[in-house]
PDB file of C-alpha atoms in Angstrom:
ATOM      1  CA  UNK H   1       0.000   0.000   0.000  1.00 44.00           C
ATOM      2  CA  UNK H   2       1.351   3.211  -1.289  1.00 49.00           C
ATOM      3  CA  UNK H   3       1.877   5.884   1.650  1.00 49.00           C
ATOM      4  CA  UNK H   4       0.209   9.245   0.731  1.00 45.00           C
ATOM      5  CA  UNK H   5       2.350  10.931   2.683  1.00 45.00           C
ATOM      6  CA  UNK H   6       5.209  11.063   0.302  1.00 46.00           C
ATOM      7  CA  UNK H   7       3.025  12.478  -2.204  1.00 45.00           C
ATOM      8  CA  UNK H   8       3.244  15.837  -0.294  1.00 50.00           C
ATOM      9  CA  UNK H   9       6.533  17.601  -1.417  1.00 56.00           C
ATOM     10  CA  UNK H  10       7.617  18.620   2.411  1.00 54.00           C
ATOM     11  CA  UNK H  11      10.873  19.840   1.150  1.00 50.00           C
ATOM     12  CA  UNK H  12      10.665  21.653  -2.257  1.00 52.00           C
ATOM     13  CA  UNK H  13      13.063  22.674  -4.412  1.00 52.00           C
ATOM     14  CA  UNK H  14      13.985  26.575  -4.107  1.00 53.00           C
ATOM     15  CA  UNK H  15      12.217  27.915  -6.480  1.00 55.00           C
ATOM     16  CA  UNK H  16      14.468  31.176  -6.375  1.00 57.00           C
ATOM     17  CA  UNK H  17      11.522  34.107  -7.085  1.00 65.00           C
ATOM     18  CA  UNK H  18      12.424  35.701  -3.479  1.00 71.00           C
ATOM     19  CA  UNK H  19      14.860  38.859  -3.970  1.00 80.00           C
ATOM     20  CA  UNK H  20      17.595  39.343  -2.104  1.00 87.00           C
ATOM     21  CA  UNK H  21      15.120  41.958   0.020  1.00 87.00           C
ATOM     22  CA  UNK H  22      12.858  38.990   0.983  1.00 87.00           C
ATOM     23  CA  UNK H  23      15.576  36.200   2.031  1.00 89.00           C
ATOM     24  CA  UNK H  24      17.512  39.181   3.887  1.00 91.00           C
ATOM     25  CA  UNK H  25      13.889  39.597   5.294  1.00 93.00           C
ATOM     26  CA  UNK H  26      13.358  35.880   6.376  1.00 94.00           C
ATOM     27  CA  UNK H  27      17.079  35.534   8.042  1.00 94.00           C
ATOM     28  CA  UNK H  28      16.417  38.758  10.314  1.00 96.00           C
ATOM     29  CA  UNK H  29      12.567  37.440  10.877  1.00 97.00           C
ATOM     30  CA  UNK H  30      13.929  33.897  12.037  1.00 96.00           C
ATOM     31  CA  UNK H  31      16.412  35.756  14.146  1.00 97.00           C
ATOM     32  CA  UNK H  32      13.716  37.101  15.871  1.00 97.00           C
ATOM     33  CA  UNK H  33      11.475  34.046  16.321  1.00 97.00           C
ATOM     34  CA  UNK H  34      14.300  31.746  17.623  1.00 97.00           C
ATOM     35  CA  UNK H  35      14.669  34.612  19.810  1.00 97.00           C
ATOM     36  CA  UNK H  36      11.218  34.711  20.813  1.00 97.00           C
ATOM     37  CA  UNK H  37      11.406  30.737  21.351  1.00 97.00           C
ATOM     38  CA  UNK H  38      10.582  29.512  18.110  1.00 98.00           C
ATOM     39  CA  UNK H  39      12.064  26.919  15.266  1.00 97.00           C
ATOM     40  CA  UNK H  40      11.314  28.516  12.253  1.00 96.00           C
ATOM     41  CA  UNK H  41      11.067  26.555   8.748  1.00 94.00           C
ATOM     42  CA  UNK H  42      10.905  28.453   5.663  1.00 93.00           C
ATOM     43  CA  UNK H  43       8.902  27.828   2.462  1.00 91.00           C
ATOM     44  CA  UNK H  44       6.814  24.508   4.092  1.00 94.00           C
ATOM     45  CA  UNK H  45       4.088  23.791   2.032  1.00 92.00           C
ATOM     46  CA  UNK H  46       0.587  23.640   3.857  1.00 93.00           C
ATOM     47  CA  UNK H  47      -2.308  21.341   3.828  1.00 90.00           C
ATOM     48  CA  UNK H  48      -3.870  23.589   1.351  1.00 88.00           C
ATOM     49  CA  UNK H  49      -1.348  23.628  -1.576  1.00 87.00           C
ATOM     50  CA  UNK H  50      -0.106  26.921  -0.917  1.00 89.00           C
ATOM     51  CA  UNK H  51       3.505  27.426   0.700  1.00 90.00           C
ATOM     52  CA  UNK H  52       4.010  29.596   3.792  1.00 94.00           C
ATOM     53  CA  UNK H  53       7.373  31.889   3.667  1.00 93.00           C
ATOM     54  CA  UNK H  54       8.493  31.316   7.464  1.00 97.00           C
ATOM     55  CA  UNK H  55       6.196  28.358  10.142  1.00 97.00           C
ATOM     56  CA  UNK H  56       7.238  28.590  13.441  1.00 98.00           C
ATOM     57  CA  UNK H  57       6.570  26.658  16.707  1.00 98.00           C
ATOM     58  CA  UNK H  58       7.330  26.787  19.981  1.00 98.00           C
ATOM     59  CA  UNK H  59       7.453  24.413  22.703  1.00 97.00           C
ATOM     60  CA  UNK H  60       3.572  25.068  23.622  1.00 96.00           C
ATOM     61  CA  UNK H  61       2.780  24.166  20.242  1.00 96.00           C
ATOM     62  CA  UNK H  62       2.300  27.471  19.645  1.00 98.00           C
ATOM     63  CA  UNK H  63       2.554  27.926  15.523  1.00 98.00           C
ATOM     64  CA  UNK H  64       2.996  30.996  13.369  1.00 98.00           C
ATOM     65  CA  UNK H  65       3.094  32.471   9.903  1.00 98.00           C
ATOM     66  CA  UNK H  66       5.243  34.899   8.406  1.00 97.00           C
ATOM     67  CA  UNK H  67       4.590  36.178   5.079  1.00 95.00           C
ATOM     68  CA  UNK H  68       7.160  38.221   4.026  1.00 93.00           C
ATOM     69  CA  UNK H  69       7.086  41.256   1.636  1.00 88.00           C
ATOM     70  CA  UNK H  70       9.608  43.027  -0.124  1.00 84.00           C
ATOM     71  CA  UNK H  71       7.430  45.626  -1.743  1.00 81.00           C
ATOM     72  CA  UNK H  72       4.031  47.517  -1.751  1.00 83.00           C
ATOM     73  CA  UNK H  73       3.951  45.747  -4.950  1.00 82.00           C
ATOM     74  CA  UNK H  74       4.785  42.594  -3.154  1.00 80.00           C
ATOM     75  CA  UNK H  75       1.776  43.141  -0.730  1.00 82.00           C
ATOM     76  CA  UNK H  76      -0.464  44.729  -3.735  1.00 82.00           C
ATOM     77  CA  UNK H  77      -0.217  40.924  -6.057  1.00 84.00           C
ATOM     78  CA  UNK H  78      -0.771  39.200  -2.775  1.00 79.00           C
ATOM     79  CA  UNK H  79      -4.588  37.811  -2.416  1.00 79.00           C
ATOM     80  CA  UNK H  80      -3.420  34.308  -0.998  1.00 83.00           C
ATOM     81  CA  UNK H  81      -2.397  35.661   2.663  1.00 85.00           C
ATOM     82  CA  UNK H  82      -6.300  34.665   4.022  1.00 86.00           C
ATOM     83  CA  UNK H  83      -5.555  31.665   3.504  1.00 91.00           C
ATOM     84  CA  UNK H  84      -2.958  30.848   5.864  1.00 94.00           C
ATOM     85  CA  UNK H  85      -5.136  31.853   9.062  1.00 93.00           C
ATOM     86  CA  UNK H  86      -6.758  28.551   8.801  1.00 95.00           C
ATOM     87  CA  UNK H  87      -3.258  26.975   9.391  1.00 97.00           C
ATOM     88  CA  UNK H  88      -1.788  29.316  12.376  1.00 97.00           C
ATOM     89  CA  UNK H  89      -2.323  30.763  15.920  1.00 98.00           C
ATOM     90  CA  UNK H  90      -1.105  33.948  15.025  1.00 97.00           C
ATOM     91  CA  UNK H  91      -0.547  35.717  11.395  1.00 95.00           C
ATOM     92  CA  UNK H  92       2.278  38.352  10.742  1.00 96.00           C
ATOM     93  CA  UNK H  93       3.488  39.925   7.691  1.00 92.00           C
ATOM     94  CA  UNK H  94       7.472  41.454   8.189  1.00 93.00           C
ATOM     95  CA  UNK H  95       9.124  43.966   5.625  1.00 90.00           C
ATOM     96  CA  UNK H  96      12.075  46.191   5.998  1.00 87.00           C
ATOM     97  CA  UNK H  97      11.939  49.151   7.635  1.00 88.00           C
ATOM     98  CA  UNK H  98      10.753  51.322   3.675  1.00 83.00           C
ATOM     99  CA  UNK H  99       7.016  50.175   3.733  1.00 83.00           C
ATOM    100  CA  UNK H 100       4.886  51.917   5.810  1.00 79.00           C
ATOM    101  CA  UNK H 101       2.775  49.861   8.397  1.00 82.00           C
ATOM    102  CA  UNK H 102      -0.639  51.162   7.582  1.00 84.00           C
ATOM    103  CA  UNK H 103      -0.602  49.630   4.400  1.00 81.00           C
ATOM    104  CA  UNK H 104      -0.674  45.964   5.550  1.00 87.00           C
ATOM    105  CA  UNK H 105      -3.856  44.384   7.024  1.00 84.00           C
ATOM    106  CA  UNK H 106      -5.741  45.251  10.448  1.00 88.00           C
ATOM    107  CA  UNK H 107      -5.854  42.016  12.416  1.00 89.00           C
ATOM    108  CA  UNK H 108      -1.878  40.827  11.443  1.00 92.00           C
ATOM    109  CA  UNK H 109       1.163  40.972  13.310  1.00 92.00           C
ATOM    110  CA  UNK H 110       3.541  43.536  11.716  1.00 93.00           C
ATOM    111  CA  UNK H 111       7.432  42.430  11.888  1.00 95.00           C
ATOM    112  CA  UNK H 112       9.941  44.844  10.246  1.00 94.00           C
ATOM    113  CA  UNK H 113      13.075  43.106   9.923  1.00 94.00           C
ATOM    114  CA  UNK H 114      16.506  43.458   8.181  1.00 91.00           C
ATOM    115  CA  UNK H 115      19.038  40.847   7.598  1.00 93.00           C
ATOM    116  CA  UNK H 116      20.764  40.967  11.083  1.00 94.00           C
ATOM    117  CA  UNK H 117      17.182  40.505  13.090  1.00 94.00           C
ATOM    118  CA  UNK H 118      14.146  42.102  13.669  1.00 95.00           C
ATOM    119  CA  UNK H 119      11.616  43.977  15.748  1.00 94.00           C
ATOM    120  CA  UNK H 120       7.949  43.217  16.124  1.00 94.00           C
ATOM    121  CA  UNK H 121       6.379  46.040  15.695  1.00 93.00           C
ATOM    122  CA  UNK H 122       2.819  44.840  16.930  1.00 91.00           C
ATOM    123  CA  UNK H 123       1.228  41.648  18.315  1.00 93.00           C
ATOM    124  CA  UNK H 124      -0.868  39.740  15.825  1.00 93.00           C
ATOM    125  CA  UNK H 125      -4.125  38.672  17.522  1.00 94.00           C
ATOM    126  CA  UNK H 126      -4.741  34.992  18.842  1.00 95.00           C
ATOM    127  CA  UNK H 127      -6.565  32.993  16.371  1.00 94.00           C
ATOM    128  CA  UNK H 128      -6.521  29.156  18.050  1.00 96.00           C
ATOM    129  CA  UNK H 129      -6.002  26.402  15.582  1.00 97.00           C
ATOM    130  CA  UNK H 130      -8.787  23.775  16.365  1.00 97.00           C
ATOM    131  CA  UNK H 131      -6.829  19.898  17.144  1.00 97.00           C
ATOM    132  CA  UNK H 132      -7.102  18.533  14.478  1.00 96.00           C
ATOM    133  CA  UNK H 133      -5.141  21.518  12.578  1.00 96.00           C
ATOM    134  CA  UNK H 134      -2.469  21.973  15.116  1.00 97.00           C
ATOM    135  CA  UNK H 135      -1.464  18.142  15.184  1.00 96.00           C
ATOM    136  CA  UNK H 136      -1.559  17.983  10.851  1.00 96.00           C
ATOM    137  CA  UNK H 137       0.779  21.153  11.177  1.00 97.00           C
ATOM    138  CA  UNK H 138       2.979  20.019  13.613  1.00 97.00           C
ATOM    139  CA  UNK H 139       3.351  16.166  12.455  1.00 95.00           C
ATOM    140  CA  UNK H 140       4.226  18.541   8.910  1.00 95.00           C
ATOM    141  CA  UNK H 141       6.634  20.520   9.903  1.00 96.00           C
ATOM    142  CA  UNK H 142       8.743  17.785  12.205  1.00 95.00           C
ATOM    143  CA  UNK H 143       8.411  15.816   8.510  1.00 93.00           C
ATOM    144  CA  UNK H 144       9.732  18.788   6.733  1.00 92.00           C
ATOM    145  CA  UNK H 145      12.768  19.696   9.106  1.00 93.00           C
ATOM    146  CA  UNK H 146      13.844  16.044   9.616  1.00 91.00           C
ATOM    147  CA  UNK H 147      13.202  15.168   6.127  1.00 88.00           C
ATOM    148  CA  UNK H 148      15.682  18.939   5.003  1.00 87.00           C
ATOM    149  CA  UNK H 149      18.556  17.753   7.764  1.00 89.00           C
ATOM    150  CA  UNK H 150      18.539  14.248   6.222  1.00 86.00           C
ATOM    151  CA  UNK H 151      18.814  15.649   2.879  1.00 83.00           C
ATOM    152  CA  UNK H 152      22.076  17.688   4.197  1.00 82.00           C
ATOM    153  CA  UNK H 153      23.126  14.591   5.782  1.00 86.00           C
ATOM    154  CA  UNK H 154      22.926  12.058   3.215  1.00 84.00           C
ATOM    155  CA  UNK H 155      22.181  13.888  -0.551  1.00 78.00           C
ATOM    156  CA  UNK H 156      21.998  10.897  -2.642  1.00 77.00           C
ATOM    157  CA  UNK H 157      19.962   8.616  -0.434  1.00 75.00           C
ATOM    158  CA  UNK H 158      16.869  11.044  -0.981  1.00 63.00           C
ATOM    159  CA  UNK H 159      17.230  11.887  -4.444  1.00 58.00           C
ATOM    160  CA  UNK H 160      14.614  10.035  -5.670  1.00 54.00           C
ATOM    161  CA  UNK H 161      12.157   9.590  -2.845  1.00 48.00           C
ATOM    162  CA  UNK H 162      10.581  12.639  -2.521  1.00 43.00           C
ATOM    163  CA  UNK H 163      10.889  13.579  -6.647  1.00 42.00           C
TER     164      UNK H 163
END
């Protein structure tokens, strides 16, 4: 019997559309999270076929999104953001220090962040993930992080089984 888990691409390939202002965004965002107590994982695909930029959990099982923007522009093309509530306790969108806050959404967490860390610069609001959700996301991204460290680890004995 086929396992449908390893039809879910957990670990994707960089697909290398961020800029240089979003990754420098994500390093100073995890920065911050780890701070916070928080693993971060970038890019982990969720149950819903969209990919989140940064998930992070604590040890209370606590899990946020990050969506990162680089641009009013950015934030302007962006419609799929609602969509990650469903998969998150809290929802935050961080940018560098150029975008003005009051053009993101009411209800977010605002992070503005550089490549050397970050500074939240208000609280998103507490949005609990029913159960079932928390345990999917969680049992998802342990996959994803164990399944990116074995990669590192040992190259050639997952090229093929995730592809």
């Amino acid at each position: 019997m086929e396992n449908p888990a390893r039809n879910i691409a957990l670990v994707p390939p960089p697909d290398r559309r961020q800029s240089e202002t979003a990754l420098a965004v994500a390093r100073g965002t995890a920065r911050l999270l780890r701070s916070l107590g928080f693993s971060c994982i970038s890019e982990l695909p969720l149950p819903s076929g969209r990919r989140a930029d940064l998930v992070a959990l604590n040890e209370r099982g606590e899990i946020w999104i990050v969506e990162i923007k680089s641009s009013v522009e950015d934030l302007r093309a962006d419609q799929k953001w609602h969509e990650y509530r469903a998969h998150c306790d809290r929802l935050f969108f961080a940018f560098t220090q150029d975008l003005p806050c009051e053009i993101f959404p009411e209800g977010t967490g605002l992070i503005i962040a550089d490549a050397y860390g970050a500074h939240m610069h208000c609280e998103a609001p507490e949005h609990k993930l029913p159960a079932p959700t928390r345990k999917q996301m969680t049992v998802r991204f342990g996959m994803a992080a164990a399944l990116r460290i074995n990669r590192l680890v040992d190259p050639q004995g997952h090229a093929d089984f995730w592809e």
